[in-house]
Short mmCIF file of C-alpha atoms and ligand atoms in Angstrom, two decimals:
data_model
loop_
_atom_site.label_atom_id
_atom_site.label_comp_id
_atom_site.label_asym_id
_atom_site.label_seq_id
_atom_site.Cartn_x
_atom_site.Cartn_y
_atom_site.Cartn_z
CA MET A 1 144.83 182.99 -113.10
CA PHE A 2 146.63 180.40 -115.21
CA GLU A 3 146.56 180.37 -118.98
CA LYS A 4 146.30 177.38 -121.27
CA ARG A 5 149.53 178.36 -122.96
CA ASP A 6 151.51 178.39 -119.69
CA TYR A 7 154.19 175.73 -119.31
CA ILE A 8 153.86 172.29 -117.84
CA ALA A 9 156.97 172.28 -115.66
CA VAL A 10 158.61 168.87 -115.28
CA PHE A 11 161.18 168.37 -112.53
CA ASP A 12 163.66 165.65 -111.62
CA SER A 13 166.96 165.39 -109.75
CA GLY A 14 168.60 164.97 -113.16
CA VAL A 15 167.92 163.37 -116.53
CA GLY A 16 165.61 160.60 -115.25
CA GLY A 17 162.44 162.65 -115.52
CA VAL A 18 162.90 162.58 -119.28
CA SER A 19 161.30 159.09 -119.09
CA VAL A 20 158.15 160.88 -117.85
CA LEU A 21 158.54 163.84 -120.20
CA ARG A 22 158.53 161.51 -123.22
CA GLU A 23 155.21 160.01 -122.05
CA LEU A 24 153.75 163.48 -121.50
CA MET A 25 154.87 164.57 -124.96
CA LYS A 26 153.47 161.41 -126.54
CA LEU A 27 150.08 162.02 -124.94
CA MET A 28 150.02 165.82 -125.25
CA PRO A 29 152.43 166.85 -128.03
CA GLN A 30 150.70 170.21 -128.36
CA GLU A 31 151.65 171.42 -124.87
CA ARG A 32 154.54 173.71 -123.87
CA TYR A 33 157.04 171.99 -121.56
CA LEU A 34 159.75 173.35 -119.32
CA TYR A 35 162.00 170.50 -118.13
CA PHE A 36 164.40 171.13 -115.27
CA GLY A 37 166.94 168.55 -114.09
CA ASP A 38 168.95 169.25 -110.95
CA SER A 39 171.99 167.21 -112.05
CA ALA A 40 174.34 169.44 -110.04
CA ASN A 41 172.77 167.93 -106.91
CA ALA A 42 172.00 164.39 -108.16
CA PRO A 43 171.64 161.81 -106.84
CA TYR A 44 168.88 162.75 -104.42
CA GLY A 45 168.10 159.15 -103.52
CA THR A 46 170.97 158.62 -101.08
CA ARG A 47 170.60 161.98 -99.25
CA PRO A 48 168.83 162.67 -95.95
CA THR A 49 165.14 163.31 -96.54
CA SER A 50 165.42 166.90 -95.25
CA GLU A 51 167.99 167.69 -97.95
CA VAL A 52 165.84 166.18 -100.71
CA ARG A 53 162.94 168.28 -99.44
CA SER A 54 164.95 171.53 -99.45
CA LEU A 55 166.38 170.87 -102.91
CA THR A 56 162.92 170.08 -104.28
CA LEU A 57 161.33 173.17 -102.74
CA ALA A 58 164.16 175.35 -104.08
CA ALA A 59 163.77 173.93 -107.60
CA ALA A 60 159.99 174.35 -107.43
CA GLU A 61 160.35 177.98 -106.36
CA LYS A 62 162.41 178.75 -109.46
CA LEU A 63 159.97 176.94 -111.73
CA MET A 64 156.90 178.55 -110.18
CA ALA A 65 158.40 181.98 -110.84
CA ARG A 66 158.04 181.24 -114.57
CA ARG A 67 154.62 181.03 -116.19
CA CYS A 68 153.62 177.45 -115.50
CA LYS A 69 150.15 175.96 -115.02
CA ALA A 70 151.26 172.62 -113.59
CA LEU A 71 154.25 171.02 -111.96
CA VAL A 72 155.01 167.36 -112.64
CA VAL A 73 157.42 165.99 -110.06
CA ALA A 74 159.00 163.38 -112.33
CA CYS A 75 161.07 161.97 -109.50
CA ASN A 76 159.82 159.29 -107.11
CA THR A 77 162.38 160.38 -104.53
CA ALA A 78 161.31 164.04 -104.52
CA THR A 79 157.64 162.98 -104.47
CA ALA A 80 158.25 160.74 -101.44
CA ALA A 81 160.15 163.46 -99.59
CA ALA A 82 158.33 166.65 -100.52
CA ILE A 83 154.98 166.35 -102.33
CA LYS A 84 152.99 167.21 -99.20
CA GLU A 85 155.03 170.38 -98.59
CA LEU A 86 154.82 171.38 -102.26
CA ARG A 87 151.04 171.16 -102.16
CA GLU A 88 150.96 173.20 -98.95
CA VAL A 89 153.18 175.94 -100.40
CA TYR A 90 151.38 176.06 -103.80
CA PRO A 91 147.74 175.17 -103.04
CA ASP A 92 146.43 176.67 -106.30
CA LYS A 93 148.78 174.86 -108.64
CA ILE A 94 148.22 171.48 -110.28
CA ILE A 95 150.97 169.35 -108.76
CA ILE A 96 151.38 165.76 -109.92
CA GLY A 97 153.94 163.46 -108.29
CA ILE A 98 155.11 160.16 -109.69
CA GLU A 99 155.15 157.19 -107.36
CA PRO A 100 156.08 153.52 -107.86
CA ALA A 101 153.45 151.75 -110.00
CA LEU A 102 152.63 149.14 -107.36
CA LYS A 103 148.91 149.35 -108.05
CA VAL A 104 149.51 148.35 -111.67
CA ALA A 105 151.57 145.37 -110.43
CA ALA A 106 148.89 144.31 -107.93
CA ASP A 107 146.10 144.67 -110.52
CA HIS A 108 147.90 142.56 -113.11
CA PHE A 109 149.71 140.04 -110.93
CA PRO A 110 147.60 139.20 -107.86
CA GLY A 111 149.07 136.40 -105.75
CA LYS A 112 152.47 136.73 -107.42
CA GLU A 113 155.91 137.94 -106.33
CA VAL A 114 156.86 141.40 -107.55
CA GLY A 115 159.92 143.59 -107.03
CA VAL A 116 160.18 147.34 -106.59
CA MET A 117 163.44 148.92 -107.68
CA ALA A 118 163.82 152.42 -106.27
CA THR A 119 166.22 154.69 -104.45
CA PRO A 120 166.91 154.22 -100.73
CA VAL A 121 164.97 157.43 -99.91
CA THR A 122 161.84 156.27 -101.76
CA LEU A 123 161.92 152.84 -100.15
CA ARG A 124 162.36 154.13 -96.60
CA GLU A 125 159.79 156.96 -96.67
CA GLU A 126 156.45 156.62 -94.93
CA LYS A 127 154.67 157.37 -98.20
CA PHE A 128 156.03 154.13 -99.67
CA ASP A 129 155.10 152.14 -96.56
CA ILE A 130 151.52 153.34 -96.86
CA LEU A 131 151.49 152.34 -100.54
CA LEU A 132 153.05 148.97 -99.73
CA HIS A 133 150.49 148.17 -97.05
CA ARG A 134 147.66 148.70 -99.52
CA PHE A 135 148.99 145.81 -101.58
CA THR A 136 150.75 143.38 -99.24
CA ASP A 137 147.62 141.21 -99.12
CA VAL A 138 147.50 141.10 -102.91
CA CYS A 139 151.06 140.21 -103.83
CA SER A 140 154.37 139.65 -102.13
CA VAL A 141 156.67 142.61 -102.64
CA HIS A 142 160.48 142.63 -102.61
CA LYS A 143 162.21 145.97 -102.10
CA ILE A 144 165.24 146.23 -104.39
CA PRO A 145 167.32 149.38 -103.80
CA ALA A 146 169.80 150.03 -106.59
CA PRO A 147 172.38 152.58 -105.38
CA GLY A 148 174.78 153.62 -108.13
CA LEU A 149 172.35 153.19 -111.03
CA VAL A 150 171.24 156.83 -111.09
CA GLU A 151 174.88 157.96 -111.37
CA LEU A 152 175.45 155.70 -114.38
CA VAL A 153 172.33 157.01 -116.14
CA GLU A 154 173.48 160.58 -115.40
CA ARG A 155 176.77 159.73 -117.14
CA GLY A 156 174.95 158.46 -120.23
CA LYS A 157 175.78 154.83 -119.38
CA ALA A 158 172.31 153.40 -118.84
CA GLU A 159 172.88 150.48 -121.18
CA SER A 160 176.60 149.94 -120.57
CA GLU A 161 178.67 147.03 -119.30
CA GLU A 162 179.15 148.99 -116.07
CA THR A 163 175.40 148.98 -115.55
CA GLU A 164 175.29 145.27 -116.22
CA ALA A 165 178.12 144.71 -113.69
CA LEU A 166 176.38 146.83 -111.04
CA LEU A 167 173.00 145.16 -111.45
CA ALA A 168 174.03 141.54 -112.02
CA PRO A 169 174.63 140.64 -108.34
CA LEU A 170 171.64 142.71 -107.22
CA LEU A 171 169.19 141.00 -109.57
CA ALA A 172 170.67 137.47 -109.58
CA PRO A 173 168.39 136.28 -106.72
CA TYR A 174 165.35 137.37 -108.73
CA ARG A 175 166.16 135.79 -112.08
CA ASP A 176 163.11 133.99 -113.56
CA ARG A 177 161.30 134.43 -110.26
CA LEU A 178 159.28 137.65 -110.32
CA ALA A 179 156.06 138.31 -112.24
CA ALA A 180 156.99 141.99 -112.46
CA ILE A 181 159.46 144.63 -111.41
CA VAL A 182 158.17 148.12 -110.74
CA LEU A 183 160.72 150.69 -111.92
CA GLY A 184 160.25 153.07 -109.00
CA CYS A 185 162.84 155.63 -110.07
CA THR A 186 162.47 157.63 -113.25
CA HIS A 187 166.11 157.04 -114.20
CA TYR A 188 165.62 153.26 -114.34
CA PRO A 189 163.49 152.90 -117.50
CA PHE A 190 166.59 153.91 -119.45
CA ALA A 191 168.33 150.80 -118.10
CA ALA A 192 165.31 148.59 -118.84
CA PRO A 193 167.05 146.48 -121.54
CA VAL A 194 169.82 145.54 -119.07
CA ILE A 195 167.35 144.86 -116.25
CA GLN A 196 165.23 142.71 -118.57
CA ARG A 197 168.23 140.65 -119.64
CA LEU A 198 169.21 140.03 -116.03
CA VAL A 199 165.80 139.10 -114.61
CA GLY A 200 164.63 137.08 -117.59
CA LYS A 201 162.13 137.77 -120.34
CA ASN A 202 159.07 136.61 -118.41
CA THR A 203 159.26 139.41 -115.86
CA ALA A 204 157.19 142.47 -116.81
CA LEU A 205 158.87 145.84 -116.22
CA LEU A 206 156.40 148.47 -115.04
CA ASP A 207 157.07 152.17 -115.46
CA GLY A 208 154.92 154.83 -113.76
CA GLY A 209 155.53 157.37 -116.56
CA PRO A 210 152.46 156.61 -118.72
CA GLY A 211 150.10 156.72 -115.70
CA THR A 212 151.60 160.00 -114.54
CA ALA A 213 151.11 161.49 -118.01
CA ARG A 214 147.47 160.37 -118.08
CA GLN A 215 146.89 161.81 -114.61
CA THR A 216 148.41 165.14 -115.72
CA ARG A 217 146.09 165.27 -118.74
CA ARG A 218 143.06 164.44 -116.58
CA ARG A 219 143.86 167.28 -114.18
CA LEU A 220 144.50 169.82 -116.94
CA GLN A 221 141.33 168.78 -118.72
CA ALA A 222 139.28 169.09 -115.52
CA GLU A 223 140.58 172.65 -115.05
CA GLY A 224 140.02 173.56 -118.72
CA LEU A 225 143.75 174.14 -119.13
CA LEU A 226 144.68 171.92 -122.08
CA TRP A 227 146.60 173.86 -124.76
CA ASN A 228 146.15 173.24 -128.46
CA GLY A 229 149.59 174.17 -129.63
CA PRO A 230 151.96 175.00 -131.01
CA GLY A 231 153.97 172.73 -128.70
CA GLU A 232 157.33 173.72 -127.29
CA LEU A 233 160.12 172.20 -125.18
CA LEU A 234 162.68 174.02 -123.07
CA ILE A 235 165.29 171.91 -121.30
CA GLU A 236 167.31 173.38 -118.45
CA ASN A 237 169.80 171.77 -116.08
CA SER A 238 171.52 173.01 -112.94
CA ALA A 239 174.84 171.46 -114.03
CA GLY A 240 175.00 174.32 -116.51
CA SER A 241 176.66 172.24 -119.20
CA ASP A 242 175.50 171.63 -122.76
CA GLU A 243 176.41 168.01 -122.21
CA MET A 244 173.50 167.35 -119.83
CA ILE A 245 171.04 169.08 -122.17
CA ALA A 246 172.35 166.94 -125.05
CA LEU A 247 171.97 163.80 -122.91
CA CYS A 248 168.34 164.74 -122.15
CA GLN A 249 167.67 165.21 -125.85
CA LYS A 250 169.30 161.88 -126.68
CA LEU A 251 167.26 160.04 -124.00
CA LEU A 252 164.11 161.74 -125.26
CA ARG A 253 164.74 160.52 -128.81
CA GLY A 254 165.26 156.98 -127.42
N1 DGL B 301 164.87 159.97 -110.66
C1 DGL B 301 164.70 159.98 -109.25
C2 DGL B 301 163.53 159.09 -108.83
O1 DGL B 301 162.61 158.88 -109.58
C3 DGL B 301 165.84 159.70 -108.33
C4 DGL B 301 167.19 159.98 -108.75
C5 DGL B 301 168.15 160.34 -107.64
O2 DGL B 301 168.46 159.51 -106.77
O3 DGL B 301 168.58 161.46 -107.74
O4 DGL B 301 163.51 158.59 -107.73
#
């Protein structure tokens, strides 16, 4: 039904999912990727859950109409709000959703204090509560919502003074205190240098992108759907401007 050469579709509310795309491309450079960012509707993370769900299902419908063998939901917010529905609507498709890398934090830093930076939607959804309760006996977890950060990354200002000014008061209570911060939103890895400066060099920053890429490869391999090239990348964005595509390419290059 699916062919090896079909696309791996990668979806995010905007440019953040590029932090997952770059891990996928590092691990599987020979694959064909179709990246879609819904920047016209970003941010998702401060919307009602029902809206995030509808936007995610609408984006998935468009992507599924193309030839794709897997969908990577490279957005913690969309995963929290809609992964269950996506799997119900597309039971035959490989659907991988990113979620905050709390397990990695618990495995590496048992007994320590860790933070999870994510959008308000991700932090309030039941899916996150379930994840949290698996690890509350292992480490003590601080929820750190960071409203406003996604917007700055969408404007190409991930490493700017504005980002520093937004995050400084938010992270001040955690300076030199946490063993790790889980970057639970795919936009945040692009602001990692600023976050690192503010929390201190001894705090590990954990990104779920590499684990999501490995999980995608495992699933494709299990289904005999790995493609051997030539690789390809198509980037599309609902904002309809060349600017957002150029920003994705810039973030991808690092
Ligand atoms: N990049 C998305 C995530 O991983 C959220 C961005 C948004 O709020 O739109 O949660």
